[in-house]
PDB file of C-alpha atoms in Angstrom:
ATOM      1  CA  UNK S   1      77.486 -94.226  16.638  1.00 68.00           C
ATOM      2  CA  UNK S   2      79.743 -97.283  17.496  1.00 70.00           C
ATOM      3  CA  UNK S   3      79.334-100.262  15.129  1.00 68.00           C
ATOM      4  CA  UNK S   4      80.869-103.458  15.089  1.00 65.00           C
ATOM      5  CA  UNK S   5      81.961-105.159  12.452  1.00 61.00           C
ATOM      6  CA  UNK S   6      80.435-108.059  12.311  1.00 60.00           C
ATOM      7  CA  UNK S   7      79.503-109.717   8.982  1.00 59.00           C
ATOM      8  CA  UNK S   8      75.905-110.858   8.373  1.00 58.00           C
ATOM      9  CA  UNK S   9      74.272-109.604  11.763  1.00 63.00           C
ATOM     10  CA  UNK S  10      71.211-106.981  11.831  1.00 67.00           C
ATOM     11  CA  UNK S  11      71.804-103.481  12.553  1.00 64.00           C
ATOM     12  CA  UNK S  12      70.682-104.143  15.853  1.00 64.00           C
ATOM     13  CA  UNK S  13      73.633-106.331  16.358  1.00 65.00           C
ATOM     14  CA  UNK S  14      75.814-103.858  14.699  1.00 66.00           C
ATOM     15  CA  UNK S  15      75.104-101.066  16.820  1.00 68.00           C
ATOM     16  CA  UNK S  16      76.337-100.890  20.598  1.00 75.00           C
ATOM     17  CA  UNK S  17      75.759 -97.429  21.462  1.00 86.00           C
ATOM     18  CA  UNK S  18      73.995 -94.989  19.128  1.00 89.00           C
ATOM     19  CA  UNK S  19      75.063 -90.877  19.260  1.00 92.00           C
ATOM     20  CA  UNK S  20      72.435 -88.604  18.719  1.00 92.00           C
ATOM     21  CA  UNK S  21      74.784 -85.599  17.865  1.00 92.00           C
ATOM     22  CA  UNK S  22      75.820 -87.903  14.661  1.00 92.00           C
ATOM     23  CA  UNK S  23      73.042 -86.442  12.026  1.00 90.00           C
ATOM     24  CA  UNK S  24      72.856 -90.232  10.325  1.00 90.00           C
ATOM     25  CA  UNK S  25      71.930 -92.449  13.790  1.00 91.00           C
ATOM     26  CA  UNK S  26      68.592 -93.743  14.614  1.00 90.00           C
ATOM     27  CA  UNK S  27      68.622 -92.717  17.774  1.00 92.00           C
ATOM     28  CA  UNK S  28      68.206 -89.090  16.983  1.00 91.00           C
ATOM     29  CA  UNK S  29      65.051 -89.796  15.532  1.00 91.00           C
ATOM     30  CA  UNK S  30      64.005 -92.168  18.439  1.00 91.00           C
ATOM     31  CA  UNK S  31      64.826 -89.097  20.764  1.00 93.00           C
ATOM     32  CA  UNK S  32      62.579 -87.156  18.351  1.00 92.00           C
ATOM     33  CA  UNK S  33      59.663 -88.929  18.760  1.00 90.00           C
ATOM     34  CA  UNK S  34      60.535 -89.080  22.851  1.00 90.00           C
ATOM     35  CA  UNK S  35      60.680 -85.484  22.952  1.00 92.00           C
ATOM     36  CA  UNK S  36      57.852 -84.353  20.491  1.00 92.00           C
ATOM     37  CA  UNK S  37      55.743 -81.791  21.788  1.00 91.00           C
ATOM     38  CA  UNK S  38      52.831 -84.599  22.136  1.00 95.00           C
ATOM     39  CA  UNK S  39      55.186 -87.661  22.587  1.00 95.00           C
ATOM     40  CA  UNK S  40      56.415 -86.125  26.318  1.00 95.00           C
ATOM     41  CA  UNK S  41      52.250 -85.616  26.940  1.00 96.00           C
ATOM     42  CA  UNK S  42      51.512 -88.840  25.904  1.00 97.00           C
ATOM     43  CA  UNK S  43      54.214 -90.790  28.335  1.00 97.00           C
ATOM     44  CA  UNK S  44      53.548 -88.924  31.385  1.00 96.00           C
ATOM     45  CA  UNK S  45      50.224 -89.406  31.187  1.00 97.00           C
ATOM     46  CA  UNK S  46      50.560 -93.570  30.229  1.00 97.00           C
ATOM     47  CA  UNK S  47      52.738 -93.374  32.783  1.00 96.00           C
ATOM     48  CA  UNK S  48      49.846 -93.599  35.104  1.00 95.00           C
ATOM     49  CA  UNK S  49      47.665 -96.821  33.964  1.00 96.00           C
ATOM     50  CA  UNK S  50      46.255 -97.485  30.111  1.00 97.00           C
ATOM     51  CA  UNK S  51      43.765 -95.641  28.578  1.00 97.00           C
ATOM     52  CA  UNK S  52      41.458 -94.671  25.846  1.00 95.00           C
ATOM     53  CA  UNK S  53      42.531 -93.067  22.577  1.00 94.00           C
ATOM     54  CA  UNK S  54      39.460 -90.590  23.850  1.00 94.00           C
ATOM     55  CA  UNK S  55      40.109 -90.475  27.909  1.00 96.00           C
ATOM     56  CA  UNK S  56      43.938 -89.629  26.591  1.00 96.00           C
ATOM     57  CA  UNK S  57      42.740 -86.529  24.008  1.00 96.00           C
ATOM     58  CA  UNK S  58      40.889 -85.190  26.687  1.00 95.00           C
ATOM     59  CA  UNK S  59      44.003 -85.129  29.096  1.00 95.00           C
ATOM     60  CA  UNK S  60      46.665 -83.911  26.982  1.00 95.00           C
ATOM     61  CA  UNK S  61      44.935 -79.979  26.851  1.00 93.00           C
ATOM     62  CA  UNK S  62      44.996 -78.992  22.979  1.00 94.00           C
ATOM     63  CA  UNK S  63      46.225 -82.109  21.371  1.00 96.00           C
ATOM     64  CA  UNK S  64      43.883 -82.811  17.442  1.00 96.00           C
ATOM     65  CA  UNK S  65      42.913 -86.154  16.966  1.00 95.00           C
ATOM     66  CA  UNK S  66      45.169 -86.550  13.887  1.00 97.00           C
ATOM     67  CA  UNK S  67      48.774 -85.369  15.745  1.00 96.00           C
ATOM     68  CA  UNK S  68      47.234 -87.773  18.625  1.00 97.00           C
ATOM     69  CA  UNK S  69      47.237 -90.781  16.697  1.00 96.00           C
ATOM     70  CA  UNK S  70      50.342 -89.818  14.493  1.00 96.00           C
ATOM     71  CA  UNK S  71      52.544 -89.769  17.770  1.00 96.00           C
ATOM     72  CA  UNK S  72      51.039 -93.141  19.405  1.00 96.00           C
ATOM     73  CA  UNK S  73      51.766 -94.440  15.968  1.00 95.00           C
ATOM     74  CA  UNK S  74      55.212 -93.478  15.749  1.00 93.00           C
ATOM     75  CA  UNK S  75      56.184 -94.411  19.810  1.00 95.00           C
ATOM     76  CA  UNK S  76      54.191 -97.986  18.935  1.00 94.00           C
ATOM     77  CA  UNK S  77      56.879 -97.810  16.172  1.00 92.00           C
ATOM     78  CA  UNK S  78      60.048 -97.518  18.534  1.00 92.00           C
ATOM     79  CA  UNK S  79      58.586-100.448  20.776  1.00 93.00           C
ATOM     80  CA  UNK S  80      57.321 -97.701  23.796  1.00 95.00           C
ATOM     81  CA  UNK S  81      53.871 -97.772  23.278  1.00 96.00           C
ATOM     82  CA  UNK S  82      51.177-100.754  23.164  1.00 95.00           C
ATOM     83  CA  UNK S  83      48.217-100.727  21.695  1.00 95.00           C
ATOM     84  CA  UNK S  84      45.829-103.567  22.716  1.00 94.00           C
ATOM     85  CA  UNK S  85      41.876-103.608  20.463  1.00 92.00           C
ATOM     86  CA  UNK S  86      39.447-105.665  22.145  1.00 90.00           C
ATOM     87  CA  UNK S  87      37.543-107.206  19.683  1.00 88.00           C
ATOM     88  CA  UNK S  88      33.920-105.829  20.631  1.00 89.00           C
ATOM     89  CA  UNK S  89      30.852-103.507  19.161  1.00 87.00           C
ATOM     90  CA  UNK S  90      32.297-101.102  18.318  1.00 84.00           C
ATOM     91  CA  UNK S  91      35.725-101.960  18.646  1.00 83.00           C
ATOM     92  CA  UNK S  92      37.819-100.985  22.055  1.00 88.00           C
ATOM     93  CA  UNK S  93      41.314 -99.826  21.730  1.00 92.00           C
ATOM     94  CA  UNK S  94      43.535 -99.504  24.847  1.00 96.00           C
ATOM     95  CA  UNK S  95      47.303 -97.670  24.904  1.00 98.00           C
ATOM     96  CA  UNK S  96      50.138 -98.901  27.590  1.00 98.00           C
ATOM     97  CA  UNK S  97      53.556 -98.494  28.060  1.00 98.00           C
ATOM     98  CA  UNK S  98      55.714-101.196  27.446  1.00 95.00           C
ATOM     99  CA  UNK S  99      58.929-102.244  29.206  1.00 95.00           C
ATOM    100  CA  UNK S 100      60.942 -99.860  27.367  1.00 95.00           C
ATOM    101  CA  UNK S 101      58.056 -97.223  27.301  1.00 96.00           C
ATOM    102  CA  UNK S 102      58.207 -97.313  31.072  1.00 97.00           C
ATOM    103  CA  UNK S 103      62.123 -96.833  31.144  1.00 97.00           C
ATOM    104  CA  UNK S 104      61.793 -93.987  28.503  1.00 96.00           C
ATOM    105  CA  UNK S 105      58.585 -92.350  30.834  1.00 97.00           C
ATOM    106  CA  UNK S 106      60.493 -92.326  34.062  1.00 97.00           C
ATOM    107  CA  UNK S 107      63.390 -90.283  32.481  1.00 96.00           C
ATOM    108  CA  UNK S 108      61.388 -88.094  30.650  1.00 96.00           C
ATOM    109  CA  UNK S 109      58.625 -87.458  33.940  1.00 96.00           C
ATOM    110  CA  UNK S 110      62.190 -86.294  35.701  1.00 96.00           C
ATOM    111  CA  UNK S 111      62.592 -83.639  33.165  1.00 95.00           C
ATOM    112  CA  UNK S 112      58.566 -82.599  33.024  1.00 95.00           C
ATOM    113  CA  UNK S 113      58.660 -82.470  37.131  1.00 95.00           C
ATOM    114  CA  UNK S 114      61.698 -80.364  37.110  1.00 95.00           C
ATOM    115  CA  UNK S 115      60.435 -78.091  34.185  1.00 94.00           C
ATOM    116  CA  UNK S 116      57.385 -77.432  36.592  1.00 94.00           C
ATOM    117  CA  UNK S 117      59.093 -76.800  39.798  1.00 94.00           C
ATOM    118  CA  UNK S 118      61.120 -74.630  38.149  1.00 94.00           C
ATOM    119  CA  UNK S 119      58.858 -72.371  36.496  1.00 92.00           C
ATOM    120  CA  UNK S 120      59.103 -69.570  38.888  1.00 91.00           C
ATOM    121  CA  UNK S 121      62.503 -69.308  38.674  1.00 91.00           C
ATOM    122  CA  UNK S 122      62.931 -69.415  34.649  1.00 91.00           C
ATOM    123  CA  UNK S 123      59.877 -66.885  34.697  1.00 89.00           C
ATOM    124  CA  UNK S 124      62.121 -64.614  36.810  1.00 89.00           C
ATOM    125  CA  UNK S 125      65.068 -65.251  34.336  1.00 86.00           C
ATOM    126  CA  UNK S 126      62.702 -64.439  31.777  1.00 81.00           C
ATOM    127  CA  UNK S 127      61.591 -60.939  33.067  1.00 81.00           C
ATOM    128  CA  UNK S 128      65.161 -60.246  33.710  1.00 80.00           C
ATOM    129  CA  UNK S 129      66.406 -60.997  29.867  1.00 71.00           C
ATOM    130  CA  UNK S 130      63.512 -58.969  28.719  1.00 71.00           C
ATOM    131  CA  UNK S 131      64.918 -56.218  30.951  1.00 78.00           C
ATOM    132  CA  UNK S 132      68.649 -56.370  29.709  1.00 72.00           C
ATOM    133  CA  UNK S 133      67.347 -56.244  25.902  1.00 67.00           C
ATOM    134  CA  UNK S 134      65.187 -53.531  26.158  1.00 65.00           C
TER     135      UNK S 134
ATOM    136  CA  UNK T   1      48.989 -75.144  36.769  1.00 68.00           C
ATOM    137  CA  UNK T   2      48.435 -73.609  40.485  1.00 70.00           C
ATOM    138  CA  UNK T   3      48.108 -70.304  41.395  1.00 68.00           C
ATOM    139  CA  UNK T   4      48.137 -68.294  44.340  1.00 65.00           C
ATOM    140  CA  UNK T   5      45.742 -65.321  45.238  1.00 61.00           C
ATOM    141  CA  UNK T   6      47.740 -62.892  45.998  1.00 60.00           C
ATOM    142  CA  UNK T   7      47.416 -59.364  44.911  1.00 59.00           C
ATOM    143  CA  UNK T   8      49.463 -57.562  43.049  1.00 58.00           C
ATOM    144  CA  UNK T   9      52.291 -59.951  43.039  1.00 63.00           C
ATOM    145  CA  UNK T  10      54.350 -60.786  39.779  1.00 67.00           C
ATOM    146  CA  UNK T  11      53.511 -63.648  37.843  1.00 64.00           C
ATOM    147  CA  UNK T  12      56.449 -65.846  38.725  1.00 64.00           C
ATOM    148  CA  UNK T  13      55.482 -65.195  42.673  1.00 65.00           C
ATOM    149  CA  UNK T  14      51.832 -66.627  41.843  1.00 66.00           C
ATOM    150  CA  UNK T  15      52.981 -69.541  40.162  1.00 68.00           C
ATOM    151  CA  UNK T  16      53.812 -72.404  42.670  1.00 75.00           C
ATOM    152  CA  UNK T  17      54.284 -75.111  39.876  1.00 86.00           C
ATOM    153  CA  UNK T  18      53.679 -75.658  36.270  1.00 89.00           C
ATOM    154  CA  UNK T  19      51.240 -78.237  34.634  1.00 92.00           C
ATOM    155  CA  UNK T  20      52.287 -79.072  31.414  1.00 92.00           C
ATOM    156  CA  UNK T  21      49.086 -80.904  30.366  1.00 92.00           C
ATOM    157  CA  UNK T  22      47.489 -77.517  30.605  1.00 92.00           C
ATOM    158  CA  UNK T  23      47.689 -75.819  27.218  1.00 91.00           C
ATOM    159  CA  UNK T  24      47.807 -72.306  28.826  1.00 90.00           C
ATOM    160  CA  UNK T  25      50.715 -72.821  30.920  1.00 91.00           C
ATOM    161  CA  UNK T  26      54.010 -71.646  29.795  1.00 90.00           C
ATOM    162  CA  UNK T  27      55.740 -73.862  31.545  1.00 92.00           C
ATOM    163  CA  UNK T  28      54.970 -76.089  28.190  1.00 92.00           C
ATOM    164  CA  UNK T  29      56.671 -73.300  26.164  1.00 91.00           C
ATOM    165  CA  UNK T  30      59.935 -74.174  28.321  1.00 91.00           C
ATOM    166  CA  UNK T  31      59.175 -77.685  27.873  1.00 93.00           C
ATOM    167  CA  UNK T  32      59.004 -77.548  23.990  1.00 92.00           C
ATOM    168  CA  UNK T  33      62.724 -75.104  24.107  1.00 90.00           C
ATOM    169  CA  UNK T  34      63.969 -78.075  26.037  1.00 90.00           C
ATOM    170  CA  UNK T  35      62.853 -80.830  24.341  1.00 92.00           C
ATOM    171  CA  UNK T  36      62.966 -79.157  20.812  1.00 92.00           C
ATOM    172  CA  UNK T  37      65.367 -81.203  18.223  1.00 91.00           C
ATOM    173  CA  UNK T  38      68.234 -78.911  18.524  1.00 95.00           C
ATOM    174  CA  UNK T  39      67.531 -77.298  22.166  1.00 95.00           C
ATOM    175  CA  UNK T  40      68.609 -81.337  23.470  1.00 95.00           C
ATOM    176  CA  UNK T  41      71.994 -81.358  21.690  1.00 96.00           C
ATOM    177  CA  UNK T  42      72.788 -78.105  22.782  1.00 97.00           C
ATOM    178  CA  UNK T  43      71.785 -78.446  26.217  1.00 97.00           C
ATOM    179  CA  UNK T  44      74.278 -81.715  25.876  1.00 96.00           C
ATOM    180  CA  UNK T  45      77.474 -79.761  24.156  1.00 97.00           C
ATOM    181  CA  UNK T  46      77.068 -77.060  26.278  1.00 97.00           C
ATOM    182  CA  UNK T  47      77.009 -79.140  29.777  1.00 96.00           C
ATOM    183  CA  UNK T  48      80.649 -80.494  28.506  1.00 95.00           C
ATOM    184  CA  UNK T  49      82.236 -76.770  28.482  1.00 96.00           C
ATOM    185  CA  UNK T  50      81.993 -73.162  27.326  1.00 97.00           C
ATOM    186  CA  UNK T  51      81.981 -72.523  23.225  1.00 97.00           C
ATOM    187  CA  UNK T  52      81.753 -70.311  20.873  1.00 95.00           C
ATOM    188  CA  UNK T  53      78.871 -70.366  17.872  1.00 94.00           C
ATOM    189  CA  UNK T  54      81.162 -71.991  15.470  1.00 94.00           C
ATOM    190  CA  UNK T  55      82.275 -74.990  17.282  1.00 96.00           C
ATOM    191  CA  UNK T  56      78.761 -75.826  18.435  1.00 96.00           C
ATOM    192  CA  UNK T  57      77.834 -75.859  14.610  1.00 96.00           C
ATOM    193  CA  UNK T  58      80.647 -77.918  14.135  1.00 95.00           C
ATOM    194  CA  UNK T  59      79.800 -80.735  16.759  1.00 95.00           C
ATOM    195  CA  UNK T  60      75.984 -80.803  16.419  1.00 95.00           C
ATOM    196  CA  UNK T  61      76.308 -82.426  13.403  1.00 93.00           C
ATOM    197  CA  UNK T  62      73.011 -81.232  10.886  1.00 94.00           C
ATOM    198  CA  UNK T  63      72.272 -77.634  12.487  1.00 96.00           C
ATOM    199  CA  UNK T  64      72.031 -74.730  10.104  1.00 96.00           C
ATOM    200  CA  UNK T  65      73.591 -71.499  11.339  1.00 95.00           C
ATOM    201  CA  UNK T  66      69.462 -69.956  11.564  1.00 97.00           C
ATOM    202  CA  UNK T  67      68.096 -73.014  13.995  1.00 96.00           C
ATOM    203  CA  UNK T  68      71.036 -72.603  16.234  1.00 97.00           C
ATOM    204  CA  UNK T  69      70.794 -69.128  16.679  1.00 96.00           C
ATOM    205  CA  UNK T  70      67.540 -69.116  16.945  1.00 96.00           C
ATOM    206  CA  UNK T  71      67.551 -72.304  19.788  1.00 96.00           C
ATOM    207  CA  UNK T  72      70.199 -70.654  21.429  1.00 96.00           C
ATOM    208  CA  UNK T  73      68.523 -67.030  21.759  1.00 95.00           C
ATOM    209  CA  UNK T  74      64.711 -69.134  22.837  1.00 93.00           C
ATOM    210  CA  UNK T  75      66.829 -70.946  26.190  1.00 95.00           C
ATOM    211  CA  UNK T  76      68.834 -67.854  26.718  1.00 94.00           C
ATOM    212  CA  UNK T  77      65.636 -65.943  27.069  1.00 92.00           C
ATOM    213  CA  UNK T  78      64.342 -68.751  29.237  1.00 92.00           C
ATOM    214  CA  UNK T  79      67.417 -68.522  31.742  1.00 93.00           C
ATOM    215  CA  UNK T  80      68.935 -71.721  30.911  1.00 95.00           C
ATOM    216  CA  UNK T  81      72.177 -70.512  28.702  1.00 96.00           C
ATOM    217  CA  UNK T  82      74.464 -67.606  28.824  1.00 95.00           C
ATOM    218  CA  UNK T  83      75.765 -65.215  26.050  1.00 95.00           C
ATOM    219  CA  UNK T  84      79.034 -63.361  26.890  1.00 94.00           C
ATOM    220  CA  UNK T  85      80.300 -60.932  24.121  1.00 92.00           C
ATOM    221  CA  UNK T  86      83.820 -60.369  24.440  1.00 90.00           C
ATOM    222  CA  UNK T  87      84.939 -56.578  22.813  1.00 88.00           C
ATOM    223  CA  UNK T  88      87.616 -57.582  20.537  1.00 89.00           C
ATOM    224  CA  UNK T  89      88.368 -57.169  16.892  1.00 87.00           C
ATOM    225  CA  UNK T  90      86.235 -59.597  15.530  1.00 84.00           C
ATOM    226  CA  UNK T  91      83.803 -59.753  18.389  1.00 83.00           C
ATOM    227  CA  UNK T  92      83.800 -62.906  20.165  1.00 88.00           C
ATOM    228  CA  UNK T  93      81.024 -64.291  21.275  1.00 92.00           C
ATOM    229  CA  UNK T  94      80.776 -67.510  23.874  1.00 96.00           C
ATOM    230  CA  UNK T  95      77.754 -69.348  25.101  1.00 98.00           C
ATOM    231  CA  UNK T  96      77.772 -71.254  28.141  1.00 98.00           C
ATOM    232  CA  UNK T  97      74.732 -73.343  30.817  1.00 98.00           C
ATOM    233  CA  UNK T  98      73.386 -70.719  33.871  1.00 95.00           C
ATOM    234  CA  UNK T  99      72.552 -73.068  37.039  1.00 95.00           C
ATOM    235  CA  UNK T 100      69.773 -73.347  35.822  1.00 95.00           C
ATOM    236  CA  UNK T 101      70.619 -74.683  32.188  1.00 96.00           C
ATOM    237  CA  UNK T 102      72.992 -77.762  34.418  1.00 97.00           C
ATOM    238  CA  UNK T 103      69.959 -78.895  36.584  1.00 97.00           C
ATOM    239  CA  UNK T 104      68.091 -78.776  32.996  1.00 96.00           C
ATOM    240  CA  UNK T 105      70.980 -80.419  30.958  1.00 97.00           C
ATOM    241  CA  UNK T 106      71.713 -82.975  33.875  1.00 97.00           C
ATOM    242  CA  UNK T 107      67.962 -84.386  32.977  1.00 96.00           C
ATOM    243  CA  UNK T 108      67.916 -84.518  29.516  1.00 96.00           C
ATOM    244  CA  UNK T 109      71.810 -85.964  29.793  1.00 96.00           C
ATOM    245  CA  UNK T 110      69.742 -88.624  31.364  1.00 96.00           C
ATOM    246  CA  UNK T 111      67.331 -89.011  28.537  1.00 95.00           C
ATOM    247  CA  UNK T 112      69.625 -88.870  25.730  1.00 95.00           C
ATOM    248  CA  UNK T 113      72.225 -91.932  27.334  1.00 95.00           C
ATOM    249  CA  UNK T 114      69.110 -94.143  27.991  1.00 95.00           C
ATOM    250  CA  UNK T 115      68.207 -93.575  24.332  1.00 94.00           C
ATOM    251  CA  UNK T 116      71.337 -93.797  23.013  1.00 93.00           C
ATOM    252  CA  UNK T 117      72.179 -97.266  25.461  1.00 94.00           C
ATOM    253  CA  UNK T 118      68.651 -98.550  24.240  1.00 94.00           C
ATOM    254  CA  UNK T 119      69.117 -98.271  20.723  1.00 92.00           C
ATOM    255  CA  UNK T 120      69.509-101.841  19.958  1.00 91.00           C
ATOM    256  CA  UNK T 121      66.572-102.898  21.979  1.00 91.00           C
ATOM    257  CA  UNK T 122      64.629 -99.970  20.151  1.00 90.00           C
ATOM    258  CA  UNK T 123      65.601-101.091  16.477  1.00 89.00           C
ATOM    259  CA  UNK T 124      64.753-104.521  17.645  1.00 89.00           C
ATOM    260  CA  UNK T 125      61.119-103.521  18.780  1.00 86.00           C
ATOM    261  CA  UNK T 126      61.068-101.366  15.648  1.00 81.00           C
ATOM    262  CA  UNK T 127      62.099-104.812  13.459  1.00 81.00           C
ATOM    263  CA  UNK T 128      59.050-106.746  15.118  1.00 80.00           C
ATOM    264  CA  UNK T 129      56.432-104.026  14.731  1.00 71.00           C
ATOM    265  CA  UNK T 130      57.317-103.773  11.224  1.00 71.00           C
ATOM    266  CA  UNK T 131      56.995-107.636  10.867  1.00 78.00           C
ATOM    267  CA  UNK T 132      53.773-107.554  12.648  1.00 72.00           C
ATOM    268  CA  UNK T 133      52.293-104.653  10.619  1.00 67.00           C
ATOM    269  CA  UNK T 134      53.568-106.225   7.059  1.00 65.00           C
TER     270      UNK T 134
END
């Protein structure tokens, strides 16, 4: 990562450009939590509008409540996720994407759409490496 | 994901595209190669140039020798990097992106500099949801 020098500033400050191939920078664990198994689910599908802790378990196919709420957790953590509780009976919790959430989504719906357009042709590379090894 | 109905076709022809919100589809498997910790910072060494096993150790700083084999033989097998064994004494052994390992490296190139360019606003967010949770 690139750090200044500057005396008495946060690390914020300090940093100008993080490197995720350096072991010891944040951003490797912000890219982590971007592209966790669930994390990836979770944007595209906030991508779209806000919704439910429930209406967003039953979207994301095979998710458990516990990893659910450990991954909006730790993307409200990085500033990409907003959660919003209305204070009602019984209580109403909403998740959104934040500015930065959006930013993050968009790049990471580019990889998911190409991933799926794809698929036929990495199937077919598939096939053929399981031909050349056996 | 969306299927054809065609008889007798492989699975790759039947396929039109992926849906990684459905468990079942493999195009998540590809996803989570992709997006895994180490699968990213290959995918980003390996779109600067051709090298061997020991100088991707080297610059993907925190791999053990087991997780990078193993991450390099899961997108080989999905089509997205090359092996080529060269018959010398010792054996040398280079990895390299397929076409199809660019058009996936381009997009998570993409990911990776937004993170890495967004790092101070990230640690920022991060400071302020830490003030707001203490």
């Amino acid at each position: 990562m690139e750090i200044s020098s500057e005396v008495g500033s946060t690390l914020s400050d300090r940093i100008r450009r993080g490197d995720v191939l350096a072991a010891a920078c944040p951003s490797r664990a912000v890219l982590r939590h971007l592209t966790s198994q669930w994390g990836v689910l979770i944007l595209i599908v906030l991508e779209e509008g806000t919704f439910r802790f429930s209406t967003l378990r039953r979207r994301i196919d095979g998710v458990s409540e516990r990893m659910l709420a450990q991954t909006l957790k730790a993307l409200e953590g990085d500033g990409l996720v907003r959660r919003t509780s209305f204070d009602t009976v019984p209580p109403h919790v909403e998740y959104s994407l934040t500015d930065l959430g959006r930013q993050a989504a968009r790049r990471v719906r580019d990889l998911v759409d190409w991933v799926e357009t794809s698929l036929p042709a990495i199937l077919d590379a598939r096939d053929e490496a399981g031909r050349r090894s056996a």
